[in-house]
Coordinates of C-alpha atoms (C1' of nucleotides) in Angstrom, one line a residue:
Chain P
X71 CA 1.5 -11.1 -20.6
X72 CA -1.3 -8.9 -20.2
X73 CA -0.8 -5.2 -21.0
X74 CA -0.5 -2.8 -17.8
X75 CA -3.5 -0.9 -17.1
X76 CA -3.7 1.6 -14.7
X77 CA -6.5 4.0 -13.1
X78 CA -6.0 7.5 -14.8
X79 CA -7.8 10.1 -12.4
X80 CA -8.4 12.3 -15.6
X81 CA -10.4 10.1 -16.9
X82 CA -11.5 8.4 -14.2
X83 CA -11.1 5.1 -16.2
X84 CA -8.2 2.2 -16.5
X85 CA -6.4 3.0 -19.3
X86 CA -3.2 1.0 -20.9
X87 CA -0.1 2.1 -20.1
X88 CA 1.9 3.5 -23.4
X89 CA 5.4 5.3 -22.3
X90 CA 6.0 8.3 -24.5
X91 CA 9.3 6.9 -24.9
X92 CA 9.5 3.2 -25.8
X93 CA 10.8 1.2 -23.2
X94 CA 10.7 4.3 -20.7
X95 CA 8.6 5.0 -18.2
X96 CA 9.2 8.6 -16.6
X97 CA 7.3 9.1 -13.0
X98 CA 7.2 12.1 -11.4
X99 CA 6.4 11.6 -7.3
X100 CA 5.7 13.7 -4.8
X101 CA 7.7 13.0 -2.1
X102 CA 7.9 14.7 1.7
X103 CA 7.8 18.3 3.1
X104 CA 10.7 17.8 5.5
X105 CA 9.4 19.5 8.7
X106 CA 9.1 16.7 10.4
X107 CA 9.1 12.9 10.5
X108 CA 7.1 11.9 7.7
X109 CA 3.7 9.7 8.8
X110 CA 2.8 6.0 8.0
X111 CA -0.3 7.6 5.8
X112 CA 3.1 9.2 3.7
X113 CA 4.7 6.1 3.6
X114 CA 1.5 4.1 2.3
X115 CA 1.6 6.3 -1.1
X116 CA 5.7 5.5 -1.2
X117 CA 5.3 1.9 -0.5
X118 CA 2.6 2.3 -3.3
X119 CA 5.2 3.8 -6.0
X120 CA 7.6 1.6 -4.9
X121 CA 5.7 -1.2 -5.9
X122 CA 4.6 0.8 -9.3
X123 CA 7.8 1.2 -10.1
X124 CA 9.7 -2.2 -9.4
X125 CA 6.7 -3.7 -11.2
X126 CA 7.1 -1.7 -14.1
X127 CA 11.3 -2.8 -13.9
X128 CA 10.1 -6.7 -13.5
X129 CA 8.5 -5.9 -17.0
X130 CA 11.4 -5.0 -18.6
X131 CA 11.0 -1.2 -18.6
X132 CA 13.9 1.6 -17.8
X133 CA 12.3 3.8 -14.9
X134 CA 13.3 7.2 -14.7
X135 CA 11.3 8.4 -11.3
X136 CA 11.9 12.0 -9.6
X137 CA 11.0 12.8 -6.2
X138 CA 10.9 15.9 -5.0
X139 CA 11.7 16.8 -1.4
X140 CA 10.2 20.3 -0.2
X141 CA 12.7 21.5 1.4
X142 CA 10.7 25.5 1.9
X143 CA 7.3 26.3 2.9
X144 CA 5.6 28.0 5.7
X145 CA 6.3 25.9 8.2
X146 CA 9.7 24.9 7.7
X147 CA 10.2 28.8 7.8
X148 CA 8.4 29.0 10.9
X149 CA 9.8 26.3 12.8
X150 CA 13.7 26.5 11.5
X151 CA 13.8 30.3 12.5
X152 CA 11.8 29.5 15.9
X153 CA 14.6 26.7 16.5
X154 CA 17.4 29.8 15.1
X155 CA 18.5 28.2 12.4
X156 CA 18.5 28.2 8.7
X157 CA 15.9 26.3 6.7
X158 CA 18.8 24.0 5.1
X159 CA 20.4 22.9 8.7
X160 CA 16.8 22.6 9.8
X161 CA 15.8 20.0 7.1
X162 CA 18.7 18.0 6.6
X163 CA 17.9 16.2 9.5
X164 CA 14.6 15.3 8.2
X165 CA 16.0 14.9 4.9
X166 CA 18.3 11.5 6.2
X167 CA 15.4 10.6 8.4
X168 CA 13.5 10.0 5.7
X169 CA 16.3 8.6 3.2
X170 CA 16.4 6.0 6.9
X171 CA 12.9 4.9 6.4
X172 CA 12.2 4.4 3.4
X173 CA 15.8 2.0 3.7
X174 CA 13.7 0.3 6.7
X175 CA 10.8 -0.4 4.4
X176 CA 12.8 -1.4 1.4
X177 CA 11.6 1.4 -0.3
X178 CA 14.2 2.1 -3.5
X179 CA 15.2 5.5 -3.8
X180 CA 14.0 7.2 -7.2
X181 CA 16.6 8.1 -10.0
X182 CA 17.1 11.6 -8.8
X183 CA 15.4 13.2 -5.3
X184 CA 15.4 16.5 -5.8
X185 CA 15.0 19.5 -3.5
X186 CA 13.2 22.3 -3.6
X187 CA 15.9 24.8 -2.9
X188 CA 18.0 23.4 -5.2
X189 CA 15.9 24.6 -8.4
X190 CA 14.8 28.4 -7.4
X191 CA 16.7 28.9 -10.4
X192 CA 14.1 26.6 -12.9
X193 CA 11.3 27.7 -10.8
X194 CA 11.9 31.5 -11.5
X195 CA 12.4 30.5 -15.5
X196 CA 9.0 29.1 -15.8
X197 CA 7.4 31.9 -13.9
X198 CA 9.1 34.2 -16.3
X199 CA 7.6 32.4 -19.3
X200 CA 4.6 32.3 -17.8
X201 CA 4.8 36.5 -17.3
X202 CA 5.8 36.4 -21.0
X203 CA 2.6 35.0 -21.7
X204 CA 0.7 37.3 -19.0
X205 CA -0.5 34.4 -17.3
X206 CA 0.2 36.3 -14.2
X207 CA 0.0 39.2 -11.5
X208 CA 2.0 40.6 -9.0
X209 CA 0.6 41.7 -5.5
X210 CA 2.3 43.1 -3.0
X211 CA 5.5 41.8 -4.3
X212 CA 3.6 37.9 -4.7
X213 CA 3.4 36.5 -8.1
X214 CA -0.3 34.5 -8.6
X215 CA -1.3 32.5 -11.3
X216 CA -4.8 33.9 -12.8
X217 CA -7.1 30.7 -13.3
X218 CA -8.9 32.7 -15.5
X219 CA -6.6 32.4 -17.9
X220 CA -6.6 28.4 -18.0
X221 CA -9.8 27.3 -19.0
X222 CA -9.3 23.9 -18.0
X223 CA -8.7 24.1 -14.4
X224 CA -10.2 21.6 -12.4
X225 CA -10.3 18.8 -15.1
X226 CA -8.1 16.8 -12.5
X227 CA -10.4 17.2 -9.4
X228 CA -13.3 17.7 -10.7
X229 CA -14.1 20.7 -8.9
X230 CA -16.4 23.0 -9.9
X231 CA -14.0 26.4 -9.5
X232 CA -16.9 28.5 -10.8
X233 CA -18.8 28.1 -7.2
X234 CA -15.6 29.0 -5.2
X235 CA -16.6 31.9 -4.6
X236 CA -14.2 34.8 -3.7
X237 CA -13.9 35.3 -0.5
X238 CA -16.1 32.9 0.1
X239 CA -13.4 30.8 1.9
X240 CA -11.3 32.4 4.7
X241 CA -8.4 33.3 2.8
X242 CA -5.9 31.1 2.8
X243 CA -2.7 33.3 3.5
X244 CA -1.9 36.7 4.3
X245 CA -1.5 37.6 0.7
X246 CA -3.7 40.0 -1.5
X247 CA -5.2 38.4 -4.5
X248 CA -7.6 39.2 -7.5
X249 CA -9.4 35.7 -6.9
X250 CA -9.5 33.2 -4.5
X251 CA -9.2 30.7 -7.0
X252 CA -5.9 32.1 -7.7
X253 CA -2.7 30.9 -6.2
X254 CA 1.0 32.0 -5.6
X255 CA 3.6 31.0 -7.9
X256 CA 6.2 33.3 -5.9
X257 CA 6.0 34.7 -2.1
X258 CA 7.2 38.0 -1.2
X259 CA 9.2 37.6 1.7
X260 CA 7.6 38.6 5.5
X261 CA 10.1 41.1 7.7
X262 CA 13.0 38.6 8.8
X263 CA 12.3 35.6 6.4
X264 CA 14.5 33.7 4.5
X265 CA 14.4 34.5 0.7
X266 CA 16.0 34.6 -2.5
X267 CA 17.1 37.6 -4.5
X268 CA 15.8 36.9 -8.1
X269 CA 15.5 38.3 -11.6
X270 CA 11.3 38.2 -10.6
X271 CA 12.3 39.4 -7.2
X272 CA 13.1 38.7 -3.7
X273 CA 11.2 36.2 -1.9
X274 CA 10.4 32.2 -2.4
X275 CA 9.1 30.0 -4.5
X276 CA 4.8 28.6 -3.8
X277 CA 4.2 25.0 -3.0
X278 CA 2.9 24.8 -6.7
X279 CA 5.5 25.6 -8.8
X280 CA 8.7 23.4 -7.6
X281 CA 6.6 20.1 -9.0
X282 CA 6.1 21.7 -12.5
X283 CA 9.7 23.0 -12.5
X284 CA 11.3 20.2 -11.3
X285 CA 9.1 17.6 -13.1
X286 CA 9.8 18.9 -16.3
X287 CA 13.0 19.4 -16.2
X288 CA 14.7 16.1 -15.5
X289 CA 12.0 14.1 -17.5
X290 CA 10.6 16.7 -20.4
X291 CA 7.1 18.4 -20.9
X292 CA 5.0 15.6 -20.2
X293 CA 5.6 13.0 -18.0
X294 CA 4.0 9.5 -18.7
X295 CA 3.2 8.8 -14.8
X296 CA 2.2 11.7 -12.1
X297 CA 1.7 10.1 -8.4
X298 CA 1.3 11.5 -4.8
X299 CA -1.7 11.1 -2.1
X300 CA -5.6 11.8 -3.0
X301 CA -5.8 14.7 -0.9
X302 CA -3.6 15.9 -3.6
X303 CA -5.5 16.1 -6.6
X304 CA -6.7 19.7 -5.8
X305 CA -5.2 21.9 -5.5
X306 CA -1.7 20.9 -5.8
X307 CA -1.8 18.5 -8.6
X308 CA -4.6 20.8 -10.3
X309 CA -2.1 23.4 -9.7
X310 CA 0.5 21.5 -11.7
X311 CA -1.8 21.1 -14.5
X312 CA -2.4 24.8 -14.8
X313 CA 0.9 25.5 -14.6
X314 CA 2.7 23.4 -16.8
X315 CA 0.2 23.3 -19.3
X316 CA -0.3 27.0 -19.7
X317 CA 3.7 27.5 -20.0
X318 CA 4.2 24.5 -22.5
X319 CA 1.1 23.7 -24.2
X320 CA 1.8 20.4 -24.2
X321 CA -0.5 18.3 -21.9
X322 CA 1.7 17.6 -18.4
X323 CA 1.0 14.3 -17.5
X324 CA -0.5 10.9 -19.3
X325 CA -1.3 9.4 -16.2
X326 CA -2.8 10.6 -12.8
X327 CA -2.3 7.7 -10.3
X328 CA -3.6 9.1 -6.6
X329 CA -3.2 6.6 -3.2
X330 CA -6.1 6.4 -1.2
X331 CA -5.1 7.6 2.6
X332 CA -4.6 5.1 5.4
X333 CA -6.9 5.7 8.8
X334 CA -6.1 4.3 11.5
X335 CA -8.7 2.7 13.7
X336 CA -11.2 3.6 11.4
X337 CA -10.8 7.1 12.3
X338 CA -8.6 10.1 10.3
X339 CA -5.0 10.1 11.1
X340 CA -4.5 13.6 13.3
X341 CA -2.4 14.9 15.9
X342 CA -5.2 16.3 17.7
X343 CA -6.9 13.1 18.0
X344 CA -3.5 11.2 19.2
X345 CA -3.5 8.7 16.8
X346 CA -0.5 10.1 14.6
X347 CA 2.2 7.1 13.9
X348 CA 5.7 8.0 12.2
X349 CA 7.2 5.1 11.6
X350 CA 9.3 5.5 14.4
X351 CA 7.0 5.3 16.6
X352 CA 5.9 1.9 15.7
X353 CA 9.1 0.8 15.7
X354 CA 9.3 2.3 19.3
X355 CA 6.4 -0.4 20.0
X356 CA 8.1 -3.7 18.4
X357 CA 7.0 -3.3 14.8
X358 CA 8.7 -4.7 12.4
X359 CA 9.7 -3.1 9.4
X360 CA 8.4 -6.2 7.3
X361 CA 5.3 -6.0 9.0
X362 CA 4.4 -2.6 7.6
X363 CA 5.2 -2.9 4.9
X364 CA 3.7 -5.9 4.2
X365 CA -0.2 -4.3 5.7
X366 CA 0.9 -1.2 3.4
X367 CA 1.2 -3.0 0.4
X368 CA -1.4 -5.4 1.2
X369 CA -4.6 -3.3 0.1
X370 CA -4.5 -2.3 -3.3
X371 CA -3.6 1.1 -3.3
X372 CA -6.7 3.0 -4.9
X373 CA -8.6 1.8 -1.7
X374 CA -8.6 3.6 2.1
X375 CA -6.3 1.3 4.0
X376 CA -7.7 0.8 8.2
X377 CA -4.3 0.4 9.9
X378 CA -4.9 -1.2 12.9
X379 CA -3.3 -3.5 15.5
X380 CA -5.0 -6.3 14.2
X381 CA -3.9 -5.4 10.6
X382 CA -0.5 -5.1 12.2
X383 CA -1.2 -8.4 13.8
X384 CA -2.2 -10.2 11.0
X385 CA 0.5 -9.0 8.8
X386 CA 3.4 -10.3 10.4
X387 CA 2.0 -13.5 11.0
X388 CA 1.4 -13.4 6.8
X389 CA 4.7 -12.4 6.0
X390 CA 6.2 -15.3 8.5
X391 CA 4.3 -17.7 6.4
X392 CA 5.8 -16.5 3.3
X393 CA 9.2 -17.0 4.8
X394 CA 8.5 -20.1 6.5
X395 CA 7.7 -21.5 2.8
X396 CA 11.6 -20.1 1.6
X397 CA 12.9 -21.6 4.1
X398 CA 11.4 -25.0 3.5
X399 CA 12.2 -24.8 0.1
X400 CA 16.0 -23.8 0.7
X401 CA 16.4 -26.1 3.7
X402 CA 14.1 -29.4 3.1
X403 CA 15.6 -32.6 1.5
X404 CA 13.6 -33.8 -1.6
X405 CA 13.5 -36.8 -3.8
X406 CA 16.2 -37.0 -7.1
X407 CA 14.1 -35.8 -10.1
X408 CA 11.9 -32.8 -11.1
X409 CA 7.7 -32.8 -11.5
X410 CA 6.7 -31.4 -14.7
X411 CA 3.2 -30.6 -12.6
X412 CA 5.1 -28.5 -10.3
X413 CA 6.6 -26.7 -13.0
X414 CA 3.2 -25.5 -14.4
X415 CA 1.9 -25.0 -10.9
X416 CA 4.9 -22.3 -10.9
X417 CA 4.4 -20.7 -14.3
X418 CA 0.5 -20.2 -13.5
X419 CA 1.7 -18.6 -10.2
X420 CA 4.0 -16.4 -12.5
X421 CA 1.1 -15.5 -14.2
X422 CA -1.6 -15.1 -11.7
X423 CA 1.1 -12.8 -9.9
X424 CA 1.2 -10.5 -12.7
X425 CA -1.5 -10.3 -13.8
X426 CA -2.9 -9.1 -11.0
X427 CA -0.2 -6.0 -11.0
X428 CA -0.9 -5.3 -14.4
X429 CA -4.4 -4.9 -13.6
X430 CA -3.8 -1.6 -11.5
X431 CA -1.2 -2.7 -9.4
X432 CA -3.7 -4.9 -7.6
X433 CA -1.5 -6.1 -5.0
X434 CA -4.3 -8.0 -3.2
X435 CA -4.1 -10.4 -6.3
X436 CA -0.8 -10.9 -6.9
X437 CA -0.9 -11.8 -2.9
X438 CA -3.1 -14.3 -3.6
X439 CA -1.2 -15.8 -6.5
X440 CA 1.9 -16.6 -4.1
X441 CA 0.2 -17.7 -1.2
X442 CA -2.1 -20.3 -3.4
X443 CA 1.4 -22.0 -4.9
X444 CA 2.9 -21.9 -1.0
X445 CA -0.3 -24.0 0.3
X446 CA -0.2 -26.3 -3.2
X447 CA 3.7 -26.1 -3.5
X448 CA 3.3 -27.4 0.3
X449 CA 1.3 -30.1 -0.3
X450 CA 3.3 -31.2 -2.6
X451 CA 6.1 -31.6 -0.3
X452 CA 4.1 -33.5 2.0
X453 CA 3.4 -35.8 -0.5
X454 CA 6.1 -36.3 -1.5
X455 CA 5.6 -35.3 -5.0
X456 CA 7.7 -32.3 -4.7
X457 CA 11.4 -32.8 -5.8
X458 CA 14.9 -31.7 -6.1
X459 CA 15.1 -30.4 -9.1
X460 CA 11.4 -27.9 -8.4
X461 CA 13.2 -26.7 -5.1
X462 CA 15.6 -24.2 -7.2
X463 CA 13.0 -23.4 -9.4
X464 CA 10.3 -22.9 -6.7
X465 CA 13.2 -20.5 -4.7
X466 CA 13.9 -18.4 -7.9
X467 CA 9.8 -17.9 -8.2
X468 CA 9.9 -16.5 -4.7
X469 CA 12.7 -14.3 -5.4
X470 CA 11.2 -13.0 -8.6
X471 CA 7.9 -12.0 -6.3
X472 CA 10.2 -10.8 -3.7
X473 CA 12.0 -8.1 -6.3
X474 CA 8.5 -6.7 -6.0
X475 CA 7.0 -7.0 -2.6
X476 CA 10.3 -6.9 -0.4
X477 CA 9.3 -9.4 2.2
X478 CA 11.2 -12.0 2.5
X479 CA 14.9 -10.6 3.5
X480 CA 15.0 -11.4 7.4
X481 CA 16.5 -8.7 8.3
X482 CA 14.2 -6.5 10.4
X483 CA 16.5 -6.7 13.4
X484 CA 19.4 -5.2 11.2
X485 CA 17.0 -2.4 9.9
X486 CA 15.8 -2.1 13.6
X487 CA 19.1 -1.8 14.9
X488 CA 19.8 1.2 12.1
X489 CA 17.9 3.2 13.7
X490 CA 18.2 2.7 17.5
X491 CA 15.9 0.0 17.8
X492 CA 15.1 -3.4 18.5
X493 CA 17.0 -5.5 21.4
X494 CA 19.6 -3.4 23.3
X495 CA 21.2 -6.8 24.2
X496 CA 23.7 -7.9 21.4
X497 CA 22.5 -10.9 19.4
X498 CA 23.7 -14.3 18.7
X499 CA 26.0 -14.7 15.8
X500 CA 25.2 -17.4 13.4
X501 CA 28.5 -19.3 13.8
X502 CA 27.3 -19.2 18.2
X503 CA 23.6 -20.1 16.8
X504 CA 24.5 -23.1 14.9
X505 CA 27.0 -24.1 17.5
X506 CA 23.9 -24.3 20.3
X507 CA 22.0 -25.7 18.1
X508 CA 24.7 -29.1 17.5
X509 CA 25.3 -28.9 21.1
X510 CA 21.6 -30.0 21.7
X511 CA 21.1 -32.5 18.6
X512 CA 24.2 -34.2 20.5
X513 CA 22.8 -33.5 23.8
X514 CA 19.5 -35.4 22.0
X515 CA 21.0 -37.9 20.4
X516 CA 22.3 -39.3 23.9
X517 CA 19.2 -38.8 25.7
X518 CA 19.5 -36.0 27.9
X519 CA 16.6 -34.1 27.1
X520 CA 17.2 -31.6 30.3
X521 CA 20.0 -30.3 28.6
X522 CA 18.8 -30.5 25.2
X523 CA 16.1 -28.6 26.8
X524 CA 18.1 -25.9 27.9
X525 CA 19.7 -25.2 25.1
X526 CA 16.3 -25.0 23.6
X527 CA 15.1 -22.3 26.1
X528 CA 18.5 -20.2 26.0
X529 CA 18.5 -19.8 22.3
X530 CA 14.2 -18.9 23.2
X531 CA 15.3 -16.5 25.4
X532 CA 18.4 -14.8 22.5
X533 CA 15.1 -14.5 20.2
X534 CA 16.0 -17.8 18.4
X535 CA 13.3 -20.2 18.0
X536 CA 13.9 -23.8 16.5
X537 CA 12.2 -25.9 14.5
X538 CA 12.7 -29.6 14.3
X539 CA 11.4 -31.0 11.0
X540 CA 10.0 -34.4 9.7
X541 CA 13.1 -35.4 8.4
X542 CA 15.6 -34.0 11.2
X543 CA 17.0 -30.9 10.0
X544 CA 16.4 -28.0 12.0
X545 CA 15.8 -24.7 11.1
X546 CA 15.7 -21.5 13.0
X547 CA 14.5 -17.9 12.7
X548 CA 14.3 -14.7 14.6
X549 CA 11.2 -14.4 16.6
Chain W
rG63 C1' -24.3 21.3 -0.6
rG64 C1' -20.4 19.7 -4.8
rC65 C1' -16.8 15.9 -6.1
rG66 C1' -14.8 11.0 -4.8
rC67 C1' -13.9 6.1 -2.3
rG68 C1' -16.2 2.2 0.3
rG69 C1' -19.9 -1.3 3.0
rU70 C1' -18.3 -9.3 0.9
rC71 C1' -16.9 -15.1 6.6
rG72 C1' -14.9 -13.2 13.7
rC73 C1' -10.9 -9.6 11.4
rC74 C1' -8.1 -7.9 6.7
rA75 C1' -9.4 -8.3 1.6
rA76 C1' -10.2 -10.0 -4.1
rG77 C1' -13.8 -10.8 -7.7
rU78 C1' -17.9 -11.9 -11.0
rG79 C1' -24.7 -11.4 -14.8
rG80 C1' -25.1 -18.1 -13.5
rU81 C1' -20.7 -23.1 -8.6
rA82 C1' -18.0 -16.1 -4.1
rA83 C1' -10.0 -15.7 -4.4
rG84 C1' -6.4 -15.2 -0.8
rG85 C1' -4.5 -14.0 4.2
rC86 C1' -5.2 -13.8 9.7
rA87 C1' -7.9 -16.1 13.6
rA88 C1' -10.7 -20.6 15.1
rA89 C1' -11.5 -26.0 15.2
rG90 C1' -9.5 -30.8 13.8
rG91 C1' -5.3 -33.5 12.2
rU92 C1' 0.1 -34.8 10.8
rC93 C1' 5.0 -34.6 13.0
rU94 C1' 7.6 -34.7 17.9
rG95 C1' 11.1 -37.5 24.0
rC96 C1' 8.0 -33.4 25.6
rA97 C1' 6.9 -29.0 23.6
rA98 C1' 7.2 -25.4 20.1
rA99 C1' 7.4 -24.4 15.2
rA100 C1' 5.9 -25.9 10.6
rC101 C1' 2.4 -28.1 7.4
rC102 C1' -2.5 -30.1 5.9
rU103 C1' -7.8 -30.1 6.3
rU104 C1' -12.4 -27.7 7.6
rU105 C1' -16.0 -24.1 8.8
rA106 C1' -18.3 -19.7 7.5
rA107 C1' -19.7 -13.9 4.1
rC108 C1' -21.9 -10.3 -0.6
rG109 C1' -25.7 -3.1 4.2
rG110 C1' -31.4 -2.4 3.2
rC111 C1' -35.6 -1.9 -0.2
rG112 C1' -37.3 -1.8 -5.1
rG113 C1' -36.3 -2.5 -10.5
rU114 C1' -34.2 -4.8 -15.2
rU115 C1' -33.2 -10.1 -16.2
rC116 C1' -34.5 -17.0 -17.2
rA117 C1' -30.7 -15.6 -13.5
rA118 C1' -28.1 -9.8 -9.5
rU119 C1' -23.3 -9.9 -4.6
rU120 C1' -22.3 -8.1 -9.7
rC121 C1' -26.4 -3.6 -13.8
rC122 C1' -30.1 0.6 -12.5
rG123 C1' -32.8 3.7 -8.8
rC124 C1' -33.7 5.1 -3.8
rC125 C1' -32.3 4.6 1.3
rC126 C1' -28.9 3.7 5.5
rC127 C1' -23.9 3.6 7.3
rG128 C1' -18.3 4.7 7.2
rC129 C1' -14.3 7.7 5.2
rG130 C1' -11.9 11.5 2.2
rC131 C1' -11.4 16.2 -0.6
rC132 C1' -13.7 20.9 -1.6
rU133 C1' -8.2 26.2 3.1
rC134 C1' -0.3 24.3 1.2
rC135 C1' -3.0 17.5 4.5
rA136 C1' 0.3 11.5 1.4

RNA sequence: GGCGCGGUCGCCAAGUGGUAAGGCAAAGGUCUGCAAAACCUUUAACGGCGGUUCAAUUCCGCCCCGCGCCUCCA
């Protein structure tokens, strides 16, 4: 097996993965601002983590993964005290629409999702130590961090702090500060906002500071694996460095791993252009869950990702082929025996399939690994040369993928349905499905194609469509 | 302007100093009562100009084009 490399945006380089604790690999994720319906751009970098992180469980490793949810910032303020009501009531409801998504795209939840609010406490501890080590100024009741005092800032991003100029910018909040560079660690609270009465004061807790304080408390000073969009590599993540390594002195994170963003239509993803998409709202047009996540995951994550309805498209008919191929294999009568040249067909699959992921999670790869043993694998059947005893093995290759990508499960209509979607008109069960579907082999068997017909178009018309195969069985799916 | 990503078949997208993956679409075929579905086969591509080299899509330089970050936006 070929040792994990991954692209470290410190170095700019692919460098081996080496968990600070053998056998462990501790993630920290940054996961929504819940003041509103998160966007597909959000959920490319979670499909991306999600894939990170089943990978690195397919290779045997514990994953201990925190997600933060930001539960306070400006504009959760803003909007929960505009609607009249508390910041908590106001994002629970984004809070479980986002816990409904990611269950839509079969995106596994992290060990512990944290919020925000829930750590003012750990927050206010390392701003304290970072006081203690004067680190710090207050303004106006605002704590900053002073850059000045952390010589490395900007090693993440690159970003050449000496040109930002003070006030060179338009400041960035109402705030009074010695630098422009500098940035809040703790807010003063405006007339009428919501805050917290601490030990450093009364107000809340910068954007900044939940990351560091969370991050290092459930999974220690530094963290093997850091992830979250591009755009957040400065400041934010920069932020974090500063931070964390300035209150510690240990360095914060092994690995940087930043998601290229997704544009749609070859154009940035805005409101003011129109062509914002929660996953909702692709669902609201027939989407299918398996669809995007399949055109998510389909383009290795370090590259920009053009969603489009073509992609869209394109993806479900990919995804239908994948599941066509389990189906055959499940349902499809072979010869007694087992091919020893299937066998190794599979294993180099196996192989092919992660290798790819180990090289950077290149997902385009590992694709390509499954879909080359479907076409052989297929051939194979047609020839005849496939057998009984390959079918199982074949079927357990496909699930091992499948731990990973989280294709094949048909159950996009049930996912739909979740969430207020999909057909309003109550669908077939099985038991009535397979019922229909004897009805017309009988209704064949004696000739009478009209009704066999019929059968055929009401079970069309329920979603169902039929497949009759070479050697009789029939299969159905969900259109 | 600074930093970064990218321009490969009609579309999406790998990859490599020497015969350019895979998917979708298209065309042909197999199967079928008809049809559909499914499956198989085939086709076709490295932005431009120079340079290095026996050999460049791959390395270097310049140019053109697209996108992102440089203001709490994944």
């Amino acid at each position: 097996m070929n040792e994990i490399h991954l692209h470290n945006t410190l170095t700019n380089r692919l460098e081996p993965l080496s968990p600070l604790h053998p056998g462990e690999v501790r993630i920290y994720t940054c996961g929504p601002t819940v003041y509103a319906f998160a966007h597909i751009g959000n959920f490319r970098t979670f499909v991306f983590q999600d894939i990170l992180r089943r990978f690195l469980r397919y290779r045997g490793y514990r994953v201990l993964q925190v997600m933060n949810v930001t539960d306070v910032d400006d504009r959760i303020i803003q909007n929960a005290a505009a609607a009249g009501i508390g910041i908590r009531d106001y994002t629970e409801k984004y809070i479980q629409a986002f816990l409904e998504d990611t269950d839509a795209l079969h995106i596994e939840l992290p060990e512990e999702l944290v919020r925000a609010t829930d750590h003012i406490e750990d927050m206010v501890t390392l701003i304290e130590r970072l006081q203690k080590k004067s680190l710090t100024y207050t303004s106006d009741g605002s704590i900053y961090f002073r850059i000045s005092q952390f010589p490395a800032y900007g090693k993440l991003s690159k970003i050449d702090v000496a040109g930002m100029q003070a006030g060179a910018r338009v400041d960035v909040d109402q705030y009074e500060k010695d630098d422009a560079r500098d940035f809040a660690l703790w807010k003063a609270p405006k007339p009428g906002e919501h805050f917290w009465d601490t030990r450093i004061g009364p107000g809340r807790p910068g954007w900044h500071i939940e990351c560091s304080a969370m991050a290092m408390k459930y999974l220690g000073d530094t963290l093997d694996i850091h992830t979250g969009g591009v755009d957040l590599a400065f400041p934010h993540h920069e932020n974090e460095i500063a931070q964390s390594e300035a209150a510690t002195g240990h360095p914060f994170v092994r690995l940087w791993l930043h998601a290229e963003h997704l544009i749609l239509e070859g154009q940035k993803m805005s409101k003011s252009l129109g062509n914002f998409y929660t996953l909702r709202d692709l669902f609201a047009k027939g989407h299918k869950p398996s669809t995007i996540r399949y055109l998510l995951l389909s383009v290795p994550y370090r590259r920009q990702l053009n969603f489009t309805e073509d992609g869209l498209t394109q993806a479900r008919n990919s995804v239908e082929r994948l599941r066509n191929f389990t189906a055959r294999l499940k349902s499809a009568q072979f010869a007694e025996g087992s091919n020893p040249e299937i066998q190794a067909r599979i294993e180099k699959a196996e192989a092919d399939f992660d290798a790819g992921l180990a090289d950077d999670i290149n997902t385009a790869i590992a694709l390509a690994a499954i879909f080359d043993l479907v076409r052989d694998v297929n051939t194979a059947m047609d020839r005849g040369t496939f057998r009984q005893q390959d079918a199982p093995r074949a079927v357990a290759a496909m699930e091992k993928f499948d731990g990973i990508l989280a294709l094949l499960a048909d159950d996009d209509e049930e996912k739909l349905r979740k969430l207020g979607f999909g057909t309003s008109k109550p669908g077939l069960s099985v038991s009535q499905i397979e019922t229909m579907i004897e009805e017309r082999q009988a209704a064949k068997k004696r000739r009478d194609f009209k009704r066999s017909d019929e059968i055929r178009q009401q079970l069309a018309d329920s979603g169902i469509l039929l497949e009759d195969t070479k050697d009789g069985a029939i299969r159905w799916k969900r259109k």
